[in-house]
Structures are given as C-alpha cells and as structure tokens.
C-alpha cells in the first residue's frame, strides 16, 4: 500500500508521515530530502541551478540512500554518493536552492524512477509535492495537507530552533515559504497541486495527533 501525502513546505508532511508510518508499521520515504540532497551535491560540484541537463546528471550519478536505526521504519540519516548530508541539507541556503533544482525536468525524471523503485517494494508512506499526481497516481490513500502561511512559518522557525540550523527570523521564513509556494505551484513540470481524489486536511487549527489518526483511519478503511 502507498499512502501519498502532498502539500506545501511547512505543512507538517514529514512529521505526519513519520508518525503514520510508525503507527501502521510502514516504511517512510522523504522525497523532499532527495531533492535537497541533489541541490547540496549540485552546489558542491559548482553546477548552476538553472542548468537542467547538468542537474539531471547529478541526480543520475549520485545514489541517494537513507540510514535507519534497527527496527525503525523512519529514516534518521540521508546520504548522497556515500556522504552523510542529514544536517547539511536543512540549511537556509538549501531552502532557497531546492525549488529550482526540484523544478528541473531531468532531476524529477531521475528521482521519480528511484522513488517508484523504493515505494513499490513494500508498504510506504511517501510525502512530497507530486506524489499523488505523478509519482504514485494509483496510491490507495492520497492526502493534501495544508496550513496557513503564518502557521507554517511559525512551525518552521520552531523546527529550525530544535535542529540548530536554518533561519530563526519569522519574517524571512514566511517570505521564503511564500516564494517556494509560488515557485512550486507555477513550475511547468509536476507543479504542486492536489490530486483530484485527494482528501484535503488543513492542520492549522488541528492537533497533529488528530491529523495522524485521520490518515491512519483512511489507510485502514482502504485495506478493507
């Protein structure tokens, strides 16, 4: 079974996906981390962020892997080309670089192939921006998770505080989220949009536990 969770940056997709995976005993695939890893590697290689073919070559050349603790379906570490980039891909610099990289058709083609290969191997919760529309259009459960701009910015700042990386300036984070929304929604390849059959969940005024339980209930119903 595939549970596809799409939505804008800061909506809580990663947190919700990891919790749902743990409750259901599924594995979890963080596609956003894959695009961030390619963005990081591109910067290390001096690849211009508007060079589609060169970015695609990075995505095809460097294998992306996730590190798991024994018995935990949720990945704790991210590697590209054998180099751990778990913290390096969560900086403000990568926040800005990931949108043009993820919009590159050659990158998306390379990573969609990897995502399908991984997801088709078992029960997965997969989160991103085009999971239910492009990567797994036949997913048994599709959710489009949103929250207000302001709530998402507050969450991202708190997350950055906890991680010790990224901007702590609320206005800067809010502006960056809105910039990414506009970019991701208007790109020509796999734009951010809900699948026609996706369940919309607005987490602005809901406890995260309620959102997790709702998605788990959808998965259990789909199993019947």
mmCIF file of C-alpha atoms in Angstrom:
data_model
loop_
_atom_site.group_PDB
_atom_site.id
_atom_site.type_symbol
_atom_site.label_atom_id
_atom_site.label_comp_id
_atom_site.label_asym_id
_atom_site.label_seq_id
_atom_site.Cartn_x
_atom_site.Cartn_y
_atom_site.Cartn_z
ATOM 1 C CA UNK A 1 0.000 0.000 0.000
ATOM 2 C CA UNK A 2 1.096 3.543 -0.747
ATOM 3 C CA UNK A 3 -0.076 6.490 1.361
ATOM 4 C CA UNK A 4 0.704 9.678 -0.568
ATOM 5 C CA UNK A 5 0.922 12.914 1.426
ATOM 6 C CA UNK A 6 1.367 16.074 -0.624
ATOM 7 C CA UNK A 7 1.325 19.723 0.351
ATOM 8 C CA UNK A 8 3.334 22.931 0.598
ATOM 9 C CA UNK A 9 6.504 23.430 2.603
ATOM 10 C CA UNK A 10 5.967 23.633 6.356
ATOM 11 C CA UNK A 11 2.544 21.982 6.352
ATOM 12 C CA UNK A 12 3.832 19.195 8.590
ATOM 13 C CA UNK A 13 4.163 16.485 5.934
ATOM 14 C CA UNK A 14 7.393 14.977 7.268
ATOM 15 C CA UNK A 15 6.220 14.912 10.880
ATOM 16 C CA UNK A 16 2.868 13.402 9.957
ATOM 17 C CA UNK A 17 4.337 10.884 7.500
ATOM 18 C CA UNK A 18 6.846 9.577 10.038
ATOM 19 C CA UNK A 19 4.189 9.225 12.738
ATOM 20 C CA UNK A 20 1.733 7.477 10.401
ATOM 21 C CA UNK A 21 4.460 5.079 9.259
ATOM 22 C CA UNK A 22 5.307 4.183 12.847
ATOM 23 C CA UNK A 23 1.662 3.617 13.813
ATOM 24 C CA UNK A 24 0.935 1.422 10.806
ATOM 25 C CA UNK A 25 4.283 -0.350 10.606
ATOM 26 C CA UNK A 26 5.000 1.134 7.181
ATOM 27 C CA UNK A 27 8.284 2.456 5.854
ATOM 28 C CA UNK A 28 8.627 6.176 5.197
ATOM 29 C CA UNK A 29 10.113 7.897 2.154
ATOM 30 C CA UNK A 30 11.061 11.558 2.414
ATOM 31 C CA UNK A 31 11.212 12.662 -1.229
ATOM 32 C CA UNK A 32 11.949 16.252 -0.223
ATOM 33 C CA UNK A 33 15.221 15.102 1.329
ATOM 34 C CA UNK A 34 16.155 13.527 -2.012
ATOM 35 C CA UNK A 35 15.746 16.825 -3.874
ATOM 36 C CA UNK A 36 17.613 18.645 -1.111
ATOM 37 C CA UNK A 37 20.466 16.169 -1.409
ATOM 38 C CA UNK A 38 20.718 16.785 -5.161
ATOM 39 C CA UNK A 39 20.692 20.552 -4.522
ATOM 40 C CA UNK A 40 23.518 20.155 -1.997
ATOM 41 C CA UNK A 41 25.567 17.999 -4.360
ATOM 42 C CA UNK A 42 24.997 20.406 -7.231
ATOM 43 C CA UNK A 43 26.361 23.248 -5.123
ATOM 44 C CA UNK A 44 29.377 21.150 -4.120
ATOM 45 C CA UNK A 45 30.037 20.481 -7.807
ATOM 46 C CA UNK A 46 29.538 24.110 -8.844
ATOM 47 C CA UNK A 47 26.576 23.223 -11.057
ATOM 48 C CA UNK A 48 24.373 26.228 -11.961
ATOM 49 C CA UNK A 49 20.856 25.821 -10.566
ATOM 50 C CA UNK A 50 19.325 26.704 -13.939
ATOM 51 C CA UNK A 51 21.240 24.048 -15.913
ATOM 52 C CA UNK A 52 18.660 21.292 -16.358
ATOM 53 C CA UNK A 53 20.952 18.752 -18.019
ATOM 54 C CA UNK A 54 23.823 19.238 -15.565
ATOM 55 C CA UNK A 55 21.442 18.939 -12.601
ATOM 56 C CA UNK A 56 19.956 15.804 -14.109
ATOM 57 C CA UNK A 57 23.429 14.336 -14.438
ATOM 58 C CA UNK A 58 23.966 14.908 -10.703
ATOM 59 C CA UNK A 59 20.666 13.161 -9.895
ATOM 60 C CA UNK A 60 21.550 10.212 -12.130
ATOM 61 C CA UNK A 61 25.158 9.887 -10.986
ATOM 62 C CA UNK A 62 24.892 10.087 -7.206
ATOM 63 C CA UNK A 63 22.928 7.404 -5.370
ATOM 64 C CA UNK A 64 20.754 8.659 -2.523
ATOM 65 C CA UNK A 65 20.368 6.402 0.486
ATOM 66 C CA UNK A 66 18.690 6.619 3.871
ATOM 67 C CA UNK A 67 20.051 5.376 7.177
ATOM 68 C CA UNK A 68 17.716 3.577 9.578
ATOM 69 C CA UNK A 69 18.055 2.576 13.197
ATOM 70 C CA UNK A 70 17.328 -1.106 13.672
ATOM 71 C CA UNK A 71 13.592 -1.747 13.856
ATOM 72 C CA UNK A 72 12.665 1.848 12.986
ATOM 73 C CA UNK A 73 10.905 2.348 9.622
ATOM 74 C CA UNK A 74 11.618 6.075 9.681
ATOM 75 C CA UNK A 75 14.993 7.111 8.218
ATOM 76 C CA UNK A 76 17.241 9.128 10.512
ATOM 77 C CA UNK A 77 20.101 9.932 8.143
ATOM 78 C CA UNK A 78 20.473 10.953 4.498
ATOM 79 C CA UNK A 79 23.428 10.125 2.251
ATOM 80 C CA UNK A 80 24.333 11.111 -1.308
ATOM 81 C CA UNK A 81 27.274 9.490 -3.021
ATOM 82 C CA UNK A 82 28.160 7.870 0.296
ATOM 83 C CA UNK A 83 28.446 11.231 2.108
ATOM 84 C CA UNK A 84 26.109 11.951 5.011
ATOM 85 C CA UNK A 85 24.187 15.198 4.445
ATOM 86 C CA UNK A 86 21.483 14.894 7.126
ATOM 87 C CA UNK A 87 22.162 18.338 8.596
ATOM 88 C CA UNK A 88 23.774 19.942 5.545
ATOM 89 C CA UNK A 89 20.531 19.761 3.521
ATOM 90 C CA UNK A 90 18.490 21.599 6.171
ATOM 91 C CA UNK A 91 20.153 24.997 5.915
ATOM 92 C CA UNK A 92 18.679 28.286 4.697
ATOM 93 C CA UNK A 93 20.945 28.080 1.649
ATOM 94 C CA UNK A 94 19.457 24.733 0.617
ATOM 95 C CA UNK A 95 15.942 26.008 1.417
ATOM 96 C CA UNK A 96 16.482 28.542 -1.376
ATOM 97 C CA UNK A 97 18.249 26.179 -3.778
ATOM 98 C CA UNK A 98 15.833 23.254 -3.640
ATOM 99 C CA UNK A 99 12.958 24.863 -5.594
ATOM 100 C CA UNK A 100 14.862 25.429 -8.867
ATOM 101 C CA UNK A 101 16.514 22.029 -8.520
ATOM 102 C CA UNK A 102 13.199 20.240 -7.947
ATOM 103 C CA UNK A 103 11.697 22.094 -10.912
ATOM 104 C CA UNK A 104 14.339 20.735 -13.298
ATOM 105 C CA UNK A 105 12.642 18.086 -15.504
ATOM 106 C CA UNK A 106 15.809 15.972 -15.725
ATOM 107 C CA UNK A 107 16.106 15.844 -11.935
ATOM 108 C CA UNK A 108 12.458 14.932 -11.459
ATOM 109 C CA UNK A 109 12.695 12.160 -14.039
ATOM 110 C CA UNK A 110 15.734 10.643 -12.340
ATOM 111 C CA UNK A 111 14.334 10.825 -8.830
ATOM 112 C CA UNK A 112 10.804 9.687 -9.710
ATOM 113 C CA UNK A 113 12.331 6.476 -11.025
ATOM 114 C CA UNK A 114 14.163 5.996 -7.720
ATOM 115 C CA UNK A 115 11.056 6.812 -5.691
ATOM 116 C CA UNK A 116 8.907 4.304 -7.571
ATOM 117 C CA UNK A 117 11.552 1.612 -7.231
ATOM 118 C CA UNK A 118 11.680 2.117 -3.468
ATOM 119 C CA UNK A 119 7.941 2.569 -2.885
ATOM 120 C CA UNK A 120 6.850 -0.406 -4.953
ATOM 121 C CA UNK A 121 8.947 -2.700 -2.764
ATOM 122 C CA UNK A 122 6.530 -2.595 0.179
ATOM 123 C CA UNK A 123 4.119 -0.559 2.296
ATOM 124 C CA UNK A 124 5.229 3.080 2.251
ATOM 125 C CA UNK A 125 4.136 6.488 3.429
ATOM 126 C CA UNK A 126 5.536 8.868 0.823
ATOM 127 C CA UNK A 127 5.441 12.637 1.202
ATOM 128 C CA UNK A 128 6.259 15.412 -1.211
ATOM 129 C CA UNK A 129 4.582 17.731 -3.693
ATOM 130 C CA UNK A 130 3.660 15.479 -6.605
ATOM 131 C CA UNK A 131 3.326 12.046 -5.027
ATOM 132 C CA UNK A 132 -0.386 11.548 -5.619
ATOM 133 C CA UNK A 133 -0.397 13.284 -9.008
ATOM 134 C CA UNK A 134 2.794 11.998 -10.662
ATOM 135 C CA UNK A 135 4.899 9.547 -8.659
ATOM 136 C CA UNK A 136 2.142 7.250 -7.371
ATOM 137 C CA UNK A 137 -1.104 8.260 -9.127
ATOM 138 C CA UNK A 138 -2.643 4.922 -8.105
ATOM 139 C CA UNK A 139 -1.849 5.281 -4.412
ATOM 140 C CA UNK A 140 -4.552 3.747 -2.236
ATOM 141 C CA UNK A 141 -4.630 6.802 0.058
ATOM 142 C CA UNK A 142 -3.979 10.368 -1.103
ATOM 143 C CA UNK A 143 -3.866 13.335 1.267
ATOM 144 C CA UNK A 144 -3.227 17.009 0.520
ATOM 145 C CA UNK A 145 -2.020 18.554 3.784
ATOM 146 C CA UNK A 146 -2.105 22.324 4.210
ATOM 147 C CA UNK A 147 -1.903 25.004 6.892
ATOM 148 C CA UNK A 148 -1.976 28.795 6.870
ATOM 149 C CA UNK A 149 1.151 30.637 5.745
ATOM 150 C CA UNK A 150 1.621 32.098 9.214
ATOM 151 C CA UNK A 151 1.256 28.765 10.994
ATOM 152 C CA UNK A 152 3.701 27.100 8.629
ATOM 153 C CA UNK A 153 6.263 29.845 9.208
ATOM 154 C CA UNK A 154 5.946 29.532 12.992
ATOM 155 C CA UNK A 155 6.398 25.765 12.724
ATOM 156 C CA UNK A 156 9.466 26.102 10.518
ATOM 157 C CA UNK A 157 11.096 28.552 12.931
ATOM 158 C CA UNK A 158 10.456 26.179 15.846
ATOM 159 C CA UNK A 159 11.866 23.335 13.779
ATOM 160 C CA UNK A 160 14.974 25.356 12.963
ATOM 161 C CA UNK A 161 15.449 26.121 16.658
ATOM 162 C CA UNK A 162 15.238 22.424 17.506
ATOM 163 C CA UNK A 163 17.656 21.423 14.738
ATOM 164 C CA UNK A 164 20.046 24.293 15.303
ATOM 165 C CA UNK A 165 20.107 25.070 11.570
ATOM 166 C CA UNK A 166 18.137 27.421 9.331
ATOM 167 C CA UNK A 167 16.806 30.927 9.821
ATOM 168 C CA UNK A 168 15.147 31.954 13.089
ATOM 169 C CA UNK A 169 13.749 35.167 11.596
ATOM 170 C CA UNK A 170 9.971 34.702 11.288
ATOM 171 C CA UNK A 171 9.514 37.286 8.523
ATOM 172 C CA UNK A 172 12.361 35.809 6.496
ATOM 173 C CA UNK A 173 10.974 32.290 6.869
ATOM 174 C CA UNK A 174 7.444 33.450 5.973
ATOM 175 C CA UNK A 175 8.692 35.200 2.836
ATOM 176 C CA UNK A 176 10.708 32.136 1.828
ATOM 177 C CA UNK A 177 7.701 29.823 2.274
ATOM 178 C CA UNK A 178 5.541 32.069 0.101
ATOM 179 C CA UNK A 179 8.284 32.253 -2.515
ATOM 180 C CA UNK A 180 8.529 28.467 -2.596
ATOM 181 C CA UNK A 181 4.742 28.094 -2.813
ATOM 182 C CA UNK A 182 4.611 30.388 -5.834
ATOM 183 C CA UNK A 183 7.558 28.665 -7.484
ATOM 184 C CA UNK A 184 6.359 25.116 -6.833
ATOM 185 C CA UNK A 185 2.784 25.841 -7.902
ATOM 186 C CA UNK A 186 3.750 27.523 -11.180
ATOM 187 C CA UNK A 187 6.565 25.303 -12.414
ATOM 188 C CA UNK A 188 5.976 23.583 -15.750
ATOM 189 C CA UNK A 189 6.981 20.113 -14.574
ATOM 190 C CA UNK A 190 4.934 18.408 -11.827
ATOM 191 C CA UNK A 191 3.538 21.548 -10.182
ATOM 192 C CA UNK A 192 2.314 21.493 -6.606
ATOM 193 C CA UNK A 193 -1.401 20.716 -6.698
ATOM 194 C CA UNK A 194 -3.763 18.253 -5.041
ATOM 195 C CA UNK A 195 -4.751 15.077 -6.848
ATOM 196 C CA UNK A 196 -8.397 15.102 -7.895
ATOM 197 C CA UNK A 197 -9.177 12.268 -5.483
ATOM 198 C CA UNK A 198 -7.042 13.532 -2.580
ATOM 199 C CA UNK A 199 -8.501 14.148 0.866
ATOM 200 C CA UNK A 200 -7.784 17.744 1.921
ATOM 201 C CA UNK A 201 -6.683 18.243 5.523
ATOM 202 C CA UNK A 202 -5.979 21.707 6.950
ATOM 203 C CA UNK A 203 -3.781 21.315 10.031
ATOM 204 C CA UNK A 204 -3.830 24.982 11.055
ATOM 205 C CA UNK A 205 -6.238 24.511 13.954
ATOM 206 C CA UNK A 206 -5.921 20.754 14.454
ATOM 207 C CA UNK A 207 -3.678 18.895 16.846
ATOM 208 C CA UNK A 208 -1.077 16.934 14.907
ATOM 209 C CA UNK A 209 -2.279 13.771 16.634
ATOM 210 C CA UNK A 210 -5.740 14.277 15.110
ATOM 211 C CA UNK A 211 -4.263 14.569 11.615
ATOM 212 C CA UNK A 212 -2.213 11.407 12.148
ATOM 213 C CA UNK A 213 -5.244 9.483 13.374
ATOM 214 C CA UNK A 214 -7.355 10.654 10.441
ATOM 215 C CA UNK A 215 -4.793 9.415 7.919
ATOM 216 C CA UNK A 216 -4.398 6.096 9.742
ATOM 217 C CA UNK A 217 -8.183 5.666 9.613
ATOM 218 C CA UNK A 218 -8.160 6.322 5.862
ATOM 219 C CA UNK A 219 -5.476 3.660 5.422
ATOM 220 C CA UNK A 220 -7.365 1.104 7.480
ATOM 221 C CA UNK A 221 -10.535 1.758 5.506
ATOM 222 C CA UNK A 222 -8.630 1.330 2.223
ATOM 223 C CA UNK A 223 -7.369 -2.059 3.440
ATOM 224 C CA UNK A 224 -10.918 -3.366 3.848
#
